Amino acid sequence: MGFPHKSHPKETVVLSQYFGDADARTIKGWTKRGGYEALAQALTMDPVAVTDVVKESGLRGRGGAGFPTGLKWSFMPKEKTRPHYLCVNADESEPGTFKDREIMRWTPHALLEGTAIAAHAIRAEIAYIYIRGEFTEPWTIMERALADGNAAGVFGSIKIHLHRGAGAYICGEETALMNSIEGKRGNPRIKPPFPAAAGLFGLPTTINNVETLAAVPHILKRGAAWYKGLSLSNPKSTGTKLFSVCGHVQRPGNYEVTMGFPLKDLLYDMCGGPPAGRTLKACIPGGSSVPILTREETEACLLDYEGVVERGSMLGSGGVIVFDDSADMVYQIMRLARFYAHESCAQCTQCREGTAWTTKIMERILAGQGKPKDLDLLLDLSENMTGKTICVLSDSCAAPIVSGIKKFRGEFEAYLAGKRQPVMVG
Amino acid sequence: MTVTEDYQPVFTGKVLDELQTVLQRYPNKQAALLPTLWLAQRELGWISDRIMAEVAELLGLTPAYVKGVVTFYTMYHQHPVGKNFVQVCTTSPCNICGAEEVLKALLQHSGAGDAGATSPDGKWTIVEVECLGACGFPTPILVNDDFVENVTPEKVPDIVKKYR
């Protein structure tokens, strides 16, 4: 529900129904609203049957990759010979994304319930919820909710633990997150082996995003067919999705819509469009790691996994960053590159060197000291940063650079021709 | 980096009990490193070489290994910081909504002067950080453990007054 704003009639409110309602945070309030019924039901079911319901619903990972959730669960070993683990990725740090934060702040029990159901489905005894270190308030709320859930005995034999990150974007990458829980530096691991074969502590592990797991109790309660039916047109993208809209819009916030919803309606009807007197210039639809869309592409874009790809970008985490005509695209793309340079774990050369080098080049362009060949150099570096490293952080840095130069080349060239000064916007 | 005789260990009494609770959550001691460092920082205010050595000894690790982990994560302070440690998000989504002006106002009103430096009265350290994960509430800042949303330059004097 458009949190922190009122719910919009075009929203389909499932996950965000209780955002802003402090009573739903308590175990009493949550149970009163039908909470933990799905878990009680799941615990009486065979794990395979639970997985099948989720498979049938078409639910896909909400963290960015969009991998089918039920299928992921079914990769866990059929014969259980060793402990299994579940990791919950609450290391939400993708610029533009702030949906998991609201899920944990307002409906901590929804996450805990989904976590316990998933743990049952993959036959894991222990689940770790990895919460980024900066999320002090969600941490306190989750800690309280977990203590209350344990006291009420709702989780059965499943043990859930919270693990606090300490400031590293890369720990949102699944294998880096596992290393971080193991008390190591958050360096991503080479895959294969995939986590289902050798994950946390070398044992079979499944990792899911907060929003994915928060949807699971609803699916179990209302059925796979209901969830599937929420899709507007595309059977490959089902259910609802939270979109975090930020930047140059009048009402930034979290809006929940069915998959396939027009991005144009989200930005103009729900968020009120750009500030008065401004026009939309560009939009990053899925968190800072995906290619930038122009105004025309944005207005034609449908919000589901395939719809955004059709316009040349990706749905990612659903973090929508909006730029109006006052935004200096060169400066903002440099800021994104600087973000990746800061967050690179530095184990792969292409990423360690590439993120820092591209940032330096853009800084020099902004300072009026760019060289004629700098744009070609940026594109060449970006190509060498894409698809060549252990994880996709390097690719993520290249995406806004490549799409930015392609779509806003004029702004880069104006700096190179010395025609403008850095524009700081407020 | 060895624990010398004049060093007062941090992990004693209640803090040591807390560590025991933490250890129960993991199958081995090494996995407790991040939460143990959080406890260390809460007690000491920062992570010194000596406390790294103490943590290493407690968890059966080498001080060098612990240092390698400490330096990887930005939230562990490797030197003492002011009484109020303020993290200001200046990544793109907040940046286009005026985050750099918020940073400037904080540096000016707190007397810290430069990002990363501590004010002469020891009360403020203000740092610029990448995405705090609250992009819809620009500009978010983190004052110690308090998350403050929608900060504008106009609100800065009151914030500084509140924490001073």
Tab-separated table of N, CA and C in Angstrom, chain A residues 251-331:
chain	number	residue	atom	x	y	z
A	251	ARG	N	5.395	11.423	-4.830
A	251	ARG	CA	5.082	10.555	-3.680
A	251	ARG	C	5.924	9.288	-3.730
A	252	PRO	N	7.187	9.378	-3.313
A	252	PRO	CA	8.019	8.170	-3.303
A	252	PRO	C	7.490	7.188	-2.266
A	253	GLY	N	7.706	5.904	-2.487
A	253	GLY	CA	7.254	4.911	-1.505
A	253	GLY	C	7.192	3.527	-2.104
A	254	ASN	N	6.631	2.601	-1.340
A	254	ASN	CA	6.487	1.219	-1.785
A	254	ASN	C	5.076	0.979	-2.293
A	255	TYR	N	4.969	0.591	-3.543
A	255	TYR	CA	3.661	0.333	-4.137
A	255	TYR	C	3.596	-1.130	-4.555
A	256	GLU	N	2.466	-1.768	-4.269
A	256	GLU	CA	2.336	-3.181	-4.605
A	256	GLU	C	1.337	-3.337	-5.755
A	257	VAL	N	1.812	-3.911	-6.844
A	257	VAL	CA	0.948	-4.103	-8.015
A	257	VAL	C	1.113	-5.516	-8.543
A	258	THR	N	0.168	-5.942	-9.371
A	258	THR	CA	0.295	-7.260	-9.974
A	258	THR	C	1.376	-7.190	-11.043
A	259	MET	N	1.995	-8.316	-11.302
A	259	MET	CA	2.998	-8.398	-12.354
A	259	MET	C	2.365	-8.010	-13.692
A	260	GLY	N	3.086	-7.254	-14.483
A	260	GLY	CA	2.574	-6.823	-15.780
A	260	GLY	C	1.949	-5.439	-15.737
A	261	PHE	N	2.007	-4.785	-14.582
A	261	PHE	CA	1.424	-3.446	-14.421
A	261	PHE	C	2.255	-2.423	-15.211
A	262	PRO	N	1.592	-1.437	-15.842
A	262	PRO	CA	2.361	-0.451	-16.611
A	262	PRO	C	3.194	0.475	-15.711
A	263	LEU	N	4.472	0.600	-16.025
A	263	LEU	CA	5.378	1.469	-15.267
A	263	LEU	C	4.889	2.918	-15.302
A	264	LYS	N	4.322	3.297	-16.448
A	264	LYS	CA	3.820	4.659	-16.620
A	264	LYS	C	2.758	4.986	-15.561
A	265	ASP	N	1.818	4.055	-15.347
A	265	ASP	CA	0.768	4.280	-14.355
A	265	ASP	C	1.344	4.354	-12.949
A	266	LEU	N	2.346	3.504	-12.684
A	266	LEU	CA	2.989	3.529	-11.370
A	266	LEU	C	3.583	4.907	-11.106
A	267	LEU	N	4.307	5.420	-12.093
A	267	LEU	CA	5.017	6.680	-11.885
A	267	LEU	C	4.082	7.891	-11.880
A	268	TYR	N	3.131	7.925	-12.817
A	268	TYR	CA	2.296	9.123	-12.930
A	268	TYR	C	1.072	9.083	-12.021
A	269	ASP	N	0.323	7.958	-12.044
A	269	ASP	CA	-0.913	7.905	-11.248
A	269	ASP	C	-0.633	7.738	-9.759
A	270	MET	N	0.241	6.788	-9.451
A	270	MET	CA	0.451	6.481	-8.038
A	270	MET	C	1.428	7.432	-7.374
A	271	CYS	N	2.542	7.684	-8.056
A	271	CYS	CA	3.589	8.511	-7.433
A	271	CYS	C	3.438	9.992	-7.767
A	272	GLY	N	2.452	10.341	-8.552
A	272	GLY	CA	2.215	11.756	-8.852
A	272	GLY	C	3.151	12.351	-9.884
A	273	GLY	N	3.966	11.517	-10.516
A	273	GLY	CA	4.881	12.014	-11.550
A	273	GLY	C	5.993	12.868	-10.979
A	274	PRO	N	6.806	13.490	-11.863
A	274	PRO	CA	7.904	14.327	-11.396
A	274	PRO	C	7.366	15.569	-10.684
A	275	PRO	N	8.234	16.270	-9.927
A	275	PRO	CA	7.792	17.497	-9.255
A	275	PRO	C	7.192	18.485	-10.263
A	276	ALA	N	6.335	19.391	-9.773
A	276	ALA	CA	5.656	20.366	-10.643
A	276	ALA	C	6.645	21.104	-11.527
A	277	GLY	N	6.312	21.224	-12.793
A	277	GLY	CA	7.160	21.973	-13.720
A	277	GLY	C	8.303	21.164	-14.303
A	278	ARG	N	8.437	19.923	-13.853
A	278	ARG	CA	9.523	19.074	-14.354
A	278	ARG	C	8.960	17.979	-15.252
A	279	THR	N	9.828	17.442	-16.100
A	279	THR	CA	9.399	16.306	-16.920
A	279	THR	C	10.338	15.126	-16.685
A	280	LEU	N	9.819	13.942	-16.945
A	280	LEU	CA	10.597	12.730	-16.748
A	280	LEU	C	11.716	12.651	-17.794
A	281	LYS	N	12.909	12.336	-17.338
A	281	LYS	CA	14.019	12.190	-18.287
A	281	LYS	C	14.449	10.745	-18.428
A	282	ALA	N	14.596	10.054	-17.314
A	282	ALA	CA	15.109	8.687	-17.349
A	282	ALA	C	14.618	7.931	-16.132
A	283	CYS	N	14.752	6.602	-16.209
A	283	CYS	CA	14.281	5.777	-15.095
A	283	CYS	C	15.109	4.496	-15.050
A	284	ILE	N	15.509	4.113	-13.844
A	284	ILE	CA	16.173	2.817	-13.662
A	284	ILE	C	15.132	1.930	-12.983
A	285	PRO	N	14.628	0.893	-13.678
A	285	PRO	CA	13.446	0.196	-13.165
A	285	PRO	C	13.698	-0.891	-12.120
A	286	GLY	N	14.941	-1.374	-11.983
A	286	GLY	CA	15.121	-2.545	-11.117
A	286	GLY	C	16.290	-2.470	-10.167
A	287	GLY	N	16.537	-1.309	-9.600
A	287	GLY	CA	17.721	-1.151	-8.762
A	287	GLY	C	18.882	-0.726	-9.632
A	288	SER	N	19.910	-0.125	-9.013
A	288	SER	CA	20.961	0.547	-9.781
A	288	SER	C	21.751	-0.361	-10.723
A	289	SER	N	21.601	-1.680	-10.577
A	289	SER	CA	22.417	-2.598	-11.380
A	289	SER	C	21.886	-2.869	-12.775
A	290	VAL	N	20.749	-2.294	-13.131
A	290	VAL	CA	20.160	-2.608	-14.439
A	290	VAL	C	20.263	-1.398	-15.368
A	291	PRO	N	20.191	-1.647	-16.697
A	291	PRO	CA	20.314	-0.536	-17.645
A	291	PRO	C	19.247	0.553	-17.450
A	292	ILE	N	19.651	1.781	-17.782
A	292	ILE	CA	18.767	2.949	-17.657
A	292	ILE	C	17.792	2.979	-18.830
A	293	LEU	N	16.540	3.376	-18.568
A	293	LEU	CA	15.553	3.530	-19.634
A	293	LEU	C	15.326	5.012	-19.920
A	294	THR	N	15.064	5.315	-21.195
A	294	THR	CA	14.702	6.693	-21.552
A	294	THR	C	13.236	6.917	-21.203
A	295	ARG	N	12.789	8.144	-21.372
A	295	ARG	CA	11.396	8.458	-21.077
A	295	ARG	C	10.455	7.595	-21.932
A	296	GLU	N	10.741	7.488	-23.235
A	296	GLU	CA	9.878	6.720	-24.138
A	296	GLU	C	9.830	5.251	-23.712
A	297	GLU	N	10.996	4.698	-23.403
A	297	GLU	CA	11.056	3.293	-22.986
A	297	GLU	C	10.298	3.083	-21.673
A	298	THR	N	10.457	4.037	-20.761
A	298	THR	CA	9.783	3.963	-19.461
A	298	THR	C	8.278	3.934	-19.638
A	299	GLU	N	7.781	4.832	-20.488
A	299	GLU	CA	6.332	4.963	-20.642
A	299	GLU	C	5.709	3.776	-21.377
A	300	ALA	N	6.542	2.982	-22.056
A	300	ALA	CA	6.018	1.814	-22.778
A	300	ALA	C	6.256	0.513	-22.012
A	301	CYS	N	6.854	0.629	-20.808
A	301	CYS	CA	7.332	-0.575	-20.110
A	301	CYS	C	6.252	-1.226	-19.236
A	302	LEU	N	6.150	-2.555	-19.344
A	302	LEU	CA	5.276	-3.311	-18.449
A	302	LEU	C	6.138	-3.962	-17.381
A	303	LEU	N	5.649	-3.896	-16.127
A	303	LEU	CA	6.464	-4.363	-15.020
A	303	LEU	C	6.313	-5.860	-14.738
A	304	ASP	N	6.948	-6.686	-15.534
A	304	ASP	CA	7.155	-8.077	-15.146
A	304	ASP	C	8.510	-8.493	-15.703
A	305	TYR	N	8.968	-9.685	-15.336
A	305	TYR	CA	10.339	-10.078	-15.686
A	305	TYR	C	10.604	-9.940	-17.186
A	306	GLU	N	9.625	-10.378	-18.015
A	306	GLU	CA	9.832	-10.342	-19.464
A	306	GLU	C	9.579	-8.935	-20.029
A	307	GLY	N	8.576	-8.240	-19.466
A	307	GLY	CA	8.199	-6.919	-19.977
A	307	GLY	C	9.338	-5.909	-19.909
A	308	VAL	N	10.090	-5.932	-18.806
A	308	VAL	CA	11.176	-4.956	-18.658
A	308	VAL	C	12.339	-5.323	-19.584
A	309	VAL	N	12.571	-6.628	-19.740
A	309	VAL	CA	13.632	-7.082	-20.653
A	309	VAL	C	13.314	-6.614	-22.080
A	310	GLU	N	12.041	-6.668	-22.429
A	310	GLU	CA	11.622	-6.242	-23.761
A	310	GLU	C	12.001	-4.783	-24.041
A	311	ARG	N	12.025	-3.968	-23.003
A	311	ARG	CA	12.403	-2.539	-23.159
A	311	ARG	C	13.898	-2.335	-22.967
A	312	GLY	N	14.640	-3.381	-22.782
A	312	GLY	CA	16.098	-3.249	-22.719
A	312	GLY	C	16.689	-3.141	-21.326
A	313	SER	N	15.876	-3.481	-20.304
A	313	SER	CA	16.453	-3.446	-18.960
A	313	SER	C	16.046	-4.710	-18.212
A	314	MET	N	16.013	-4.668	-16.875
A	314	MET	CA	15.634	-5.843	-16.095
A	314	MET	C	14.781	-5.429	-14.903
A	315	LEU	N	13.915	-6.350	-14.463
A	315	LEU	CA	13.031	-6.057	-13.334
A	315	LEU	C	13.821	-5.982	-12.032
A	316	GLY	N	14.882	-6.775	-11.955
A	316	GLY	CA	15.775	-6.753	-10.785
A	316	GLY	C	15.027	-6.851	-9.481
A	317	SER	N	15.333	-5.939	-8.561
A	317	SER	CA	14.740	-5.967	-7.229
A	317	SER	C	13.473	-5.127	-7.153
A	318	GLY	N	13.137	-4.428	-8.246
A	318	GLY	CA	11.953	-3.572	-8.229
A	318	GLY	C	12.205	-2.211	-7.591
A	319	GLY	N	13.452	-1.795	-7.558
A	319	GLY	CA	13.788	-0.462	-7.051
A	319	GLY	C	13.778	0.511	-8.218
A	320	VAL	N	12.780	1.379	-8.259
A	320	VAL	CA	12.605	2.273	-9.405
A	320	VAL	C	13.178	3.654	-9.067
A	321	ILE	N	14.233	4.041	-9.779
A	321	ILE	CA	14.858	5.342	-9.537
A	321	ILE	C	14.465	6.275	-10.686
A	322	VAL	N	13.861	7.405	-10.355
A	322	VAL	CA	13.341	8.314	-11.378
A	322	VAL	C	14.185	9.588	-11.455
A	323	PHE	N	14.540	9.961	-12.675
A	323	PHE	CA	15.317	11.183	-12.896
A	323	PHE	C	14.465	12.150	-13.722
A	324	ASP	N	14.332	13.402	-13.275
A	324	ASP	CA	13.630	14.378	-14.113
A	324	ASP	C	14.646	15.194	-14.899
A	325	ASP	N	14.150	16.198	-15.643
A	325	ASP	CA	15.039	16.929	-16.551
A	325	ASP	C	16.076	17.785	-15.844
A	326	SER	N	16.029	17.875	-14.518
A	326	SER	CA	17.073	18.635	-13.819
A	326	SER	C	18.276	17.757	-13.494
A	327	ALA	N	18.156	16.447	-13.690
A	327	ALA	CA	19.236	15.537	-13.283
A	327	ALA	C	20.408	15.587	-14.260
A	328	ASP	N	21.605	15.634	-13.699
A	328	ASP	CA	22.827	15.583	-14.495
A	328	ASP	C	23.203	14.106	-14.623
A	329	MET	N	22.899	13.521	-15.789
A	329	MET	CA	23.092	12.078	-15.933
A	329	MET	C	24.554	11.663	-15.796
A	330	VAL	N	25.469	12.501	-16.275
A	330	VAL	CA	26.888	12.137	-16.189
A	330	VAL	C	27.304	12.046	-14.722
A	331	TYR	N	26.891	13.049	-13.950
A	331	TYR	CA	27.236	13.051	-12.527
A	331	TYR	C	26.613	11.850	-11.806
